[in-house]
């Protein structure tokens, strides 16, 4: 099938590569000429395991081509995916101008009947708006707008796109559903779960999924606060809760909280949408409040153990919004760095792939490629993301390098026994600390 993809960000580029991989002829478009030139030359615009290889495979097979001209995209295509960005407006609402413009351009240049697939994360009701846009625009071809929300996680985009937990299609017309099931046939045959709904239900299911996952994380962080007050261990609480299949263990890890370009902005947009519809979704406000507190709690912990922060060197391991990605947008770790810098501390970060992006966002931050260099003469080290490299840190070497042997574990990544055996004072999140005697 001939397919178009508009917008080559964290969702669009993996989507284009995977659609070509399963046998479709894909024309992928982005208006950023520099980004396109990089992709064509094999230089991916962001770190994503397996992406470069799959893009290369698509190009070699001739099934994946790139263009900066949107008029190339719908030519002879049966489906075009809209994957452009939906950045937040100052109000928290999603800015949907790029989505509207993409739909309009696709309709303008269509050469036949076409399914327009809304893949960007958008507020419920957007597909209906898009249907109006394309209907108004042309009438010689039939257009169907379907919602096909994306559930991939950054850092595992290829894996999630190849073997999705579910393929959700919201369509109000059977002809459109049929095109989408033909498009995804190789994945459905391989066992992917297919869920077909009406359009607005699919849009709401995307909001609900991200909001629910954010809520799980905030629940774990609220439990962490309580565990610290009562003397419990939030990891054991999460394990005990997660053993119940009705709850599940995933996304119950307490720490610095959630960040990135999805959960924080999606939660705001969902809350705004609910408000517009006349429903006060106060639960979402509470989820955000608990998340905002997570960084402050960690900051207080650091200040509590180090006393004055001015002139103290803090090593920060992990700068992106989570391990496995170089995406630093709305990173809790960078938020903490910013707060520490404002308190007069010197912050030296180290991240396997996000150092450059982090310095761009926070120029006062220093970074080291080698994490042990960041540890040299540090008064304290903070674990900001959950890279396996950090879990495997050579504690004896770290102890020799650091000025004070203090670890603040913002992701509960390290083994408390091993850390205290190496002589460290250990302050995890929502778990009993170790070696605090000299500090209180
Ligand atoms: C999230 C969703 O997981 C995807 O299903 C969705 O497609 C995507 O948003 C989107 O809407 O585009 P992503 O933003 O890549 O994916 O990141 P996650 O792996 O979900 O992590 C989000 C944040 O939650 C990270 O900061 C992570 O460190 C944090 N987190 C995650 C926790 O603090 N605790 C946990 O137990 C799990």
Coordinates of C-alpha atoms and ligand atoms in Angstrom, one line a residue:
X1 CA 0.0 0.0 0.0
X2 CA 1.2 3.5 -0.7
X3 CA 1.3 5.5 2.5
X4 CA 2.4 9.0 3.5
X5 CA 3.7 10.3 6.8
X6 CA 3.8 14.0 7.6
X7 CA 6.1 15.1 10.5
X8 CA 9.2 13.2 11.3
X9 CA 9.6 13.5 15.1
X10 CA 9.7 10.9 17.8
X11 CA 6.4 9.3 16.5
X12 CA 6.5 10.0 12.7
X13 CA 10.0 8.8 11.9
X14 CA 9.7 5.4 13.7
X15 CA 6.2 5.0 12.2
X16 CA 7.5 5.7 8.6
X17 CA 10.4 3.2 9.1
X18 CA 8.2 0.5 10.5
X19 CA 5.5 0.9 7.9
X20 CA 8.2 0.5 5.2
X21 CA 9.6 -2.5 7.1
X22 CA 6.3 -4.3 7.0
X23 CA 6.1 -3.8 3.2
X24 CA 4.4 -0.5 2.4
X25 CA 5.7 2.2 0.1
X26 CA 6.2 5.1 2.4
X27 CA 6.7 8.8 1.5
X28 CA 7.9 10.6 4.6
X29 CA 7.8 14.3 4.8
X30 CA 9.2 17.0 7.1
X31 CA 9.4 20.7 6.5
X32 CA 12.8 21.0 8.3
X33 CA 15.3 20.6 5.4
X34 CA 18.3 20.2 7.7
X35 CA 16.6 17.4 9.6
X36 CA 15.7 15.7 6.4
X37 CA 19.2 15.9 5.0
X38 CA 20.5 14.3 8.2
X39 CA 18.0 11.5 8.1
X40 CA 18.7 10.7 4.4
X41 CA 22.4 10.7 5.3
X42 CA 21.8 8.3 8.2
X43 CA 22.1 10.8 10.9
X44 CA 19.0 10.5 13.0
X45 CA 17.6 13.7 14.7
X46 CA 17.3 11.9 18.1
X47 CA 18.7 8.8 19.8
X48 CA 16.4 5.8 19.3
X49 CA 17.8 2.3 19.3
X50 CA 17.4 0.5 16.0
X51 CA 16.0 3.5 14.2
X52 CA 19.0 4.3 12.0
X53 CA 19.2 0.7 10.9
X54 CA 15.5 0.5 10.0
X55 CA 15.6 3.8 8.2
X56 CA 18.6 2.6 6.2
X57 CA 16.9 -0.7 5.4
X58 CA 13.8 1.2 4.2
X59 CA 15.9 3.4 1.9
X60 CA 17.9 0.5 0.5
X61 CA 14.7 -1.4 -0.3
X62 CA 13.3 1.7 -2.1
X63 CA 10.2 1.5 0.1
X64 CA 11.0 4.5 2.2
X65 CA 11.6 7.9 0.6
X66 CA 11.8 11.4 2.0
X67 CA 10.6 14.7 0.8
X68 CA 10.3 18.3 2.1
X69 CA 7.4 18.9 -0.3
X70 CA 4.0 18.0 1.2
X71 CA 2.4 17.8 -2.3
X72 CA 4.5 14.5 -2.8
X73 CA 2.9 12.8 0.2
X74 CA -0.7 12.1 -0.8
X75 CA 0.0 11.3 -4.5
X76 CA -1.5 7.9 -5.2
X77 CA -1.6 7.2 -1.4
X78 CA -4.4 5.3 0.3
X79 CA -3.5 6.6 3.8
X80 CA -1.6 9.6 5.1
X81 CA -0.5 9.8 8.8
X82 CA -0.4 13.2 10.5
X83 CA 2.4 13.1 13.0
X84 CA 3.2 16.8 13.4
X85 CA 3.9 18.4 16.8
X86 CA 1.1 19.7 19.0
X87 CA 3.1 22.0 21.4
X88 CA 1.3 23.5 24.4
X89 CA -0.1 27.0 24.2
X90 CA 0.5 29.2 27.3
X91 CA -2.9 28.2 28.5
X92 CA -1.9 24.5 28.5
X93 CA -4.2 23.7 25.6
X94 CA -2.6 21.9 22.6
X95 CA -1.7 24.1 19.6
X96 CA -3.3 22.3 16.7
X97 CA -2.3 24.7 13.9
X98 CA 0.3 22.3 12.4
X99 CA -2.3 19.5 12.4
X100 CA -4.9 21.7 10.6
X101 CA -2.3 22.9 8.0
X102 CA -1.2 19.3 7.3
X103 CA -4.7 18.1 6.8
X104 CA -5.5 21.0 4.5
X105 CA -2.3 20.4 2.4
X106 CA -3.0 16.7 2.2
X107 CA -6.6 17.3 1.0
X108 CA -5.3 19.9 -1.5
X109 CA -2.9 17.5 -3.1
X110 CA -4.8 14.2 -2.9
X111 CA -5.1 12.3 -6.1
X112 CA -7.8 9.9 -5.0
X113 CA -9.9 8.8 -2.1
X114 CA -7.8 8.9 1.1
X115 CA -7.8 8.0 4.7
X116 CA -6.2 10.7 6.8
X117 CA -4.8 9.2 10.0
X118 CA -4.5 11.4 13.1
X119 CA -1.5 10.0 15.0
X120 CA -0.3 13.2 16.7
X121 CA -1.6 13.3 20.3
X122 CA -4.6 15.7 20.1
X123 CA -7.6 16.6 22.2
X124 CA -10.7 14.5 21.7
X125 CA -12.8 16.2 19.0
X126 CA -9.8 17.0 16.8
X127 CA -10.7 14.4 14.2
X128 CA -14.1 15.9 13.8
X129 CA -12.5 19.3 13.2
X130 CA -10.1 17.7 10.6
X131 CA -13.0 16.1 8.9
X132 CA -14.6 19.6 8.5
X133 CA -11.3 21.0 7.2
X134 CA -10.9 18.4 4.5
X135 CA -14.6 18.3 3.6
X136 CA -14.7 22.1 3.1
X137 CA -11.6 22.0 1.0
X138 CA -12.3 19.5 -1.8
X139 CA -15.2 17.5 -2.9
X140 CA -13.9 15.4 -5.9
X141 CA -12.4 12.8 -3.6
X142 CA -13.7 11.1 -0.5
X143 CA -11.7 11.7 2.7
X144 CA -12.1 9.7 5.9
X145 CA -10.4 11.0 9.1
X146 CA -9.5 8.2 11.5
X147 CA -7.8 8.3 14.9
X148 CA -4.9 5.9 15.4
X149 CA -3.3 6.9 18.7
X150 CA 0.3 6.1 19.3
X151 CA 1.4 4.3 22.4
X152 CA 5.1 3.9 21.8
X153 CA 7.6 4.9 24.5
X154 CA 10.7 6.9 23.6
X155 CA 13.8 4.7 23.8
X156 CA 11.8 1.6 22.6
X157 CA 10.0 3.2 19.7
X158 CA 11.0 0.6 17.1
X159 CA 10.2 -2.4 19.4
X160 CA 6.8 -0.8 20.4
X161 CA 5.9 0.1 16.8
X162 CA 6.7 -3.4 15.5
X163 CA 5.0 -5.2 18.4
X164 CA 2.4 -2.8 19.7
X165 CA 0.4 -3.6 22.9
X166 CA -2.7 -2.8 20.8
X167 CA -3.6 -1.2 17.5
X168 CA -6.4 1.2 18.2
X169 CA -8.4 2.6 15.3
X170 CA -11.2 5.1 15.8
X171 CA -13.2 5.4 12.6
X172 CA -16.8 6.3 11.9
X173 CA -16.9 4.5 8.5
X174 CA -16.3 0.9 7.7
X175 CA -14.4 1.7 4.5
X176 CA -11.8 3.6 6.5
X177 CA -11.5 0.8 9.1
X178 CA -10.9 -1.7 6.2
X179 CA -8.0 0.4 4.8
X180 CA -6.5 0.5 8.3
X181 CA -6.8 -3.2 8.9
X182 CA -5.2 -3.9 5.5
X183 CA -2.4 -1.5 6.4
X184 CA -1.7 -3.2 9.8
X185 CA -2.4 -6.8 8.5
X186 CA 1.2 -8.1 9.0
X187 CA 1.1 -7.0 12.7
X188 CA -2.4 -8.3 13.3
X189 CA -1.4 -11.6 11.8
X190 CA 1.6 -11.6 14.1
X191 CA -0.8 -11.3 17.1
X192 CA -1.1 -7.6 17.8
X193 CA -4.4 -6.8 19.5
X194 CA -6.8 -4.9 17.2
X195 CA -9.3 -2.6 18.8
X196 CA -11.8 -0.7 16.6
X197 CA -14.0 2.1 18.0
X198 CA -15.6 5.3 16.9
X199 CA -13.3 8.3 16.5
X200 CA -13.9 10.2 19.7
X201 CA -13.6 7.0 21.8
X202 CA -10.2 6.3 20.4
X203 CA -9.1 9.9 21.1
X204 CA -10.4 9.7 24.6
X205 CA -8.6 6.3 25.1
X206 CA -5.3 8.0 24.3
X207 CA -5.9 10.7 26.9
X208 CA -7.0 8.1 29.4
X209 CA -4.0 5.9 28.9
X210 CA -1.4 8.7 29.5
X211 CA -3.4 10.2 32.4
X212 CA -3.8 6.8 34.1
X213 CA 0.0 6.0 33.7
X214 CA 0.8 9.5 35.1
X215 CA -1.6 8.8 38.0
X216 CA 0.1 5.5 38.8
X217 CA 3.5 7.3 39.0
X218 CA 2.0 10.0 41.2
X219 CA 0.4 7.4 43.4
X220 CA 3.8 5.8 43.9
X221 CA 5.3 9.1 44.7
X222 CA 2.6 9.9 47.2
X223 CA 3.3 6.5 48.8
X224 CA 7.0 7.4 48.8
X225 CA 6.2 10.5 50.9
X226 CA 4.1 8.4 53.3
X227 CA 6.8 5.7 53.5
X228 CA 9.4 8.3 54.4
X229 CA 7.1 9.6 57.2
X230 CA 6.1 6.2 58.5
X231 CA 9.4 4.4 58.0
X232 CA 8.2 2.1 55.2
X233 CA 9.8 1.0 52.0
X234 CA 8.0 2.1 48.8
X235 CA 9.7 -0.4 46.6
X236 CA 8.3 -3.2 48.7
X237 CA 4.9 -1.5 48.8
X238 CA 5.0 -1.3 44.9
X239 CA 6.0 -4.9 44.6
X240 CA 3.2 -6.0 46.9
X241 CA 0.6 -3.8 45.1
X242 CA 2.0 -4.9 41.7
X243 CA 1.7 -8.6 42.5
X244 CA -2.1 -8.1 42.1
X245 CA -2.7 -8.4 38.4
X246 CA -5.6 -5.9 38.7
X247 CA -2.9 -3.3 39.7
X248 CA 0.2 -4.4 37.9
X249 CA 3.8 -3.5 38.8
X250 CA 4.6 -1.2 35.8
X251 CA 4.7 2.5 36.4
X252 CA 4.8 2.3 40.1
X253 CA 8.4 3.4 40.5
X254 CA 8.7 6.4 42.8
X255 CA 11.4 9.0 42.2
X256 CA 11.9 12.4 40.6
X257 CA 8.5 12.0 38.9
X258 CA 7.5 11.9 35.3
X259 CA 8.7 14.3 32.6
X260 CA 9.1 14.4 28.9
X261 CA 7.1 15.8 26.1
X262 CA 4.1 13.6 26.6
X263 CA 2.8 13.1 30.2
X264 CA 3.1 16.7 31.5
X265 CA 1.6 18.4 28.5
X266 CA -1.0 15.7 27.8
X267 CA -2.2 15.9 31.3
X268 CA -2.7 19.7 31.0
X269 CA -4.4 19.4 27.7
X270 CA -6.7 16.6 29.0
X271 CA -7.6 18.8 32.0
X272 CA -8.4 21.7 29.8
X273 CA -10.5 19.5 27.5
X274 CA -12.5 18.2 30.4
X275 CA -13.1 21.7 31.7
X276 CA -14.2 22.9 28.2
X277 CA -16.7 20.0 28.2
X278 CA -18.0 21.0 31.6
X279 CA -16.3 18.3 33.7
X280 CA -13.9 19.3 36.6
X281 CA -11.3 16.5 36.5
X282 CA -9.7 17.5 39.8
X283 CA -7.9 14.1 40.0
X284 CA -5.6 15.3 37.2
X285 CA -4.6 18.4 39.2
X286 CA -3.6 16.3 42.1
X287 CA -1.6 14.0 39.9
X288 CA 0.3 17.1 38.6
X289 CA 0.8 18.5 42.1
X290 CA 2.3 15.3 43.5
X291 CA 4.6 15.2 40.5
X292 CA 5.7 18.8 40.9
X293 CA 6.6 18.1 44.6
X294 CA 8.8 15.1 43.7
X295 CA 11.7 17.3 42.6
X296 CA 11.3 19.7 45.5
X297 CA 11.4 16.8 48.0
X298 CA 14.7 15.6 46.4
X299 CA 16.1 19.1 46.6
X300 CA 15.2 19.3 50.3
X301 CA 16.8 16.0 50.9
X302 CA 20.1 17.2 49.3
X303 CA 20.0 20.5 51.2
X304 CA 19.2 18.6 54.4
X305 CA 22.3 16.4 54.1
X306 CA 24.7 19.0 52.7
X307 CA 23.4 22.0 54.6
X308 CA 24.6 25.1 52.6
X309 CA 24.5 24.3 48.9
X310 CA 26.7 27.3 47.8
X311 CA 30.0 26.1 46.4
X312 CA 29.1 22.4 46.8
X313 CA 29.7 20.2 43.8
X314 CA 26.8 17.9 43.0
X315 CA 27.3 15.1 40.4
X316 CA 24.1 14.4 38.6
X317 CA 23.8 11.1 36.8
X318 CA 21.2 11.2 34.0
X319 CA 19.9 14.3 32.4
X320 CA 17.2 13.3 30.0
X321 CA 13.6 12.8 31.1
X322 CA 14.3 9.1 31.6
X323 CA 17.0 6.6 30.8
X324 CA 17.3 5.3 27.2
X325 CA 16.7 8.6 25.4
X326 CA 18.5 11.9 24.7
X327 CA 15.3 13.8 25.0
X328 CA 15.7 16.5 27.8
X329 CA 12.3 18.2 27.3
X330 CA 10.7 18.7 30.7
X331 CA 13.3 16.5 32.3
X332 CA 12.8 16.2 36.1
X333 CA 16.6 15.7 36.4
X334 CA 17.2 19.1 34.6
X335 CA 14.5 20.7 36.8
X336 CA 16.5 19.6 39.8
X337 CA 19.7 20.8 38.3
X338 CA 18.2 24.2 37.7
X339 CA 17.0 24.4 41.3
X340 CA 20.4 23.3 42.6
X341 CA 22.2 25.9 40.4
X342 CA 19.8 28.6 41.7
X343 CA 20.8 27.6 45.3
X344 CA 24.5 28.3 44.4
X345 CA 25.6 24.7 43.9
X346 CA 27.9 23.6 41.1
X347 CA 26.2 20.8 39.1
X348 CA 28.2 18.5 36.9
X349 CA 26.0 16.1 35.0
X350 CA 26.8 13.0 33.0
X351 CA 24.4 11.2 30.7
X352 CA 25.3 8.4 28.1
X353 CA 23.5 10.3 25.3
X354 CA 22.0 13.6 26.5
X355 CA 24.9 15.8 27.6
X356 CA 24.8 18.1 24.6
X357 CA 21.0 18.5 24.7
X358 CA 21.1 19.2 28.4
X359 CA 23.8 21.9 28.1
X360 CA 21.8 23.5 25.3
X361 CA 18.8 23.7 27.6
X362 CA 20.7 24.7 30.8
X363 CA 24.0 26.4 29.8
X364 CA 25.1 26.8 33.5
X365 CA 25.2 23.0 33.7
X366 CA 28.6 21.4 33.3
X367 CA 28.8 17.9 31.8
X368 CA 31.3 15.1 31.5
X369 CA 31.2 12.2 29.1
X370 CA 32.8 9.9 31.7
X371 CA 30.6 9.6 34.8
X372 CA 33.7 9.0 37.0
X373 CA 35.0 12.4 36.0
X374 CA 31.7 14.0 37.2
X375 CA 32.2 12.2 40.6
X376 CA 35.7 13.7 41.2
X377 CA 35.6 15.8 44.4
X378 CA 31.8 15.8 44.4
X379 CA 30.1 16.4 47.7
X380 CA 27.1 14.3 46.7
X381 CA 25.9 12.3 43.7
X382 CA 22.3 12.3 42.6
X383 CA 20.8 9.6 40.4
X384 CA 18.5 11.4 38.0
X385 CA 17.6 8.7 35.5
X386 CA 17.6 4.9 35.4
X387 CA 20.3 4.0 32.9
X388 CA 21.8 0.5 33.5
X389 CA 25.3 2.1 33.4
X390 CA 24.4 3.9 36.7
X391 CA 23.2 0.8 38.4
X392 CA 26.5 -0.9 37.5
X393 CA 28.6 2.0 38.9
X394 CA 31.9 0.9 40.5
X395 CA 31.1 2.0 44.1
X396 CA 34.6 1.5 45.4
X397 CA 36.0 3.7 42.6
X398 CA 33.2 6.3 43.2
X399 CA 34.0 6.3 47.0
X400 CA 37.7 7.0 46.3
X401 CA 36.9 9.9 43.9
X402 CA 34.2 11.7 45.9
X403 CA 34.8 14.3 48.5
X404 CA 31.8 13.2 50.6
X405 CA 30.4 9.7 50.2
X406 CA 26.8 10.6 49.8
X407 CA 24.3 9.2 47.2
X408 CA 20.8 10.6 46.7
X409 CA 19.0 8.1 44.6
X410 CA 16.2 9.9 42.7
X411 CA 15.2 6.6 40.9
X412 CA 15.8 3.9 43.6
X413 CA 18.2 2.4 41.1
X414 CA 21.0 1.2 43.5
X415 CA 21.1 -1.7 45.9
X416 CA 21.0 -0.2 49.4
X417 CA 23.1 -3.1 50.8
X418 CA 25.9 -2.7 48.3
X419 CA 25.9 1.1 48.6
X420 CA 26.2 1.1 52.4
X421 CA 28.7 -1.8 52.3
X422 CA 30.9 0.6 50.1
X423 CA 30.7 3.1 53.0
X424 CA 28.2 5.5 51.4
X425 CA 25.5 7.5 53.1
X426 CA 22.4 6.6 51.0
X427 CA 19.3 8.6 50.6
X428 CA 16.8 6.8 48.3
X429 CA 13.2 7.9 47.6
X430 CA 10.6 6.5 49.9
X431 CA 12.9 3.9 51.4
X432 CA 14.8 3.9 54.6
X433 CA 18.1 5.7 54.2
X434 CA 21.5 4.2 55.3
X435 CA 24.4 5.7 57.1
X436 CA 22.6 8.9 58.1
X437 CA 23.9 8.9 61.7
X438 CA 26.7 11.4 61.1
X439 CA 24.4 13.7 59.3
X440 CA 21.5 14.2 61.7
Ligands
LIG1 C1 4.7 7.9 27.3 C2 3.8 6.7 27.3 O1 4.4 5.7 28.1 C3 3.6 6.1 25.9 O2 2.7 5.0 25.9 C4 3.0 7.2 25.0 O3 2.9 6.8 23.7 C5 3.9 8.5 25.0 O4 4.0 8.9 26.4 C6 3.2 9.5 24.2 O5 2.1 9.9 24.5 O6 3.8 9.9 23.2 P1 7.3 8.4 27.1 O7 6.9 9.8 27.2 O8 8.2 7.9 26.0 O9 5.9 7.5 26.8 O10 7.9 7.9 28.4 P2 7.6 6.8 29.6 O11 8.4 5.7 29.4 O12 6.1 6.6 29.7 O13 8.0 7.7 30.9 C7 7.4 8.9 31.2 C8 8.0 9.5 32.4 O14 7.6 8.8 33.6 C9 9.6 9.4 32.5 O15 10.0 10.7 33.0 C10 9.8 8.3 33.5 O16 11.1 8.4 34.1 C11 8.7 8.4 34.4 N1 8.3 7.2 35.1 C12 7.9 6.1 34.5 C13 8.4 7.2 36.5 O17 8.7 8.2 37.2 N2 8.0 6.0 37.2 C14 7.6 4.9 36.5 O18 7.3 3.9 37.2 C15 7.6 4.9 35.1

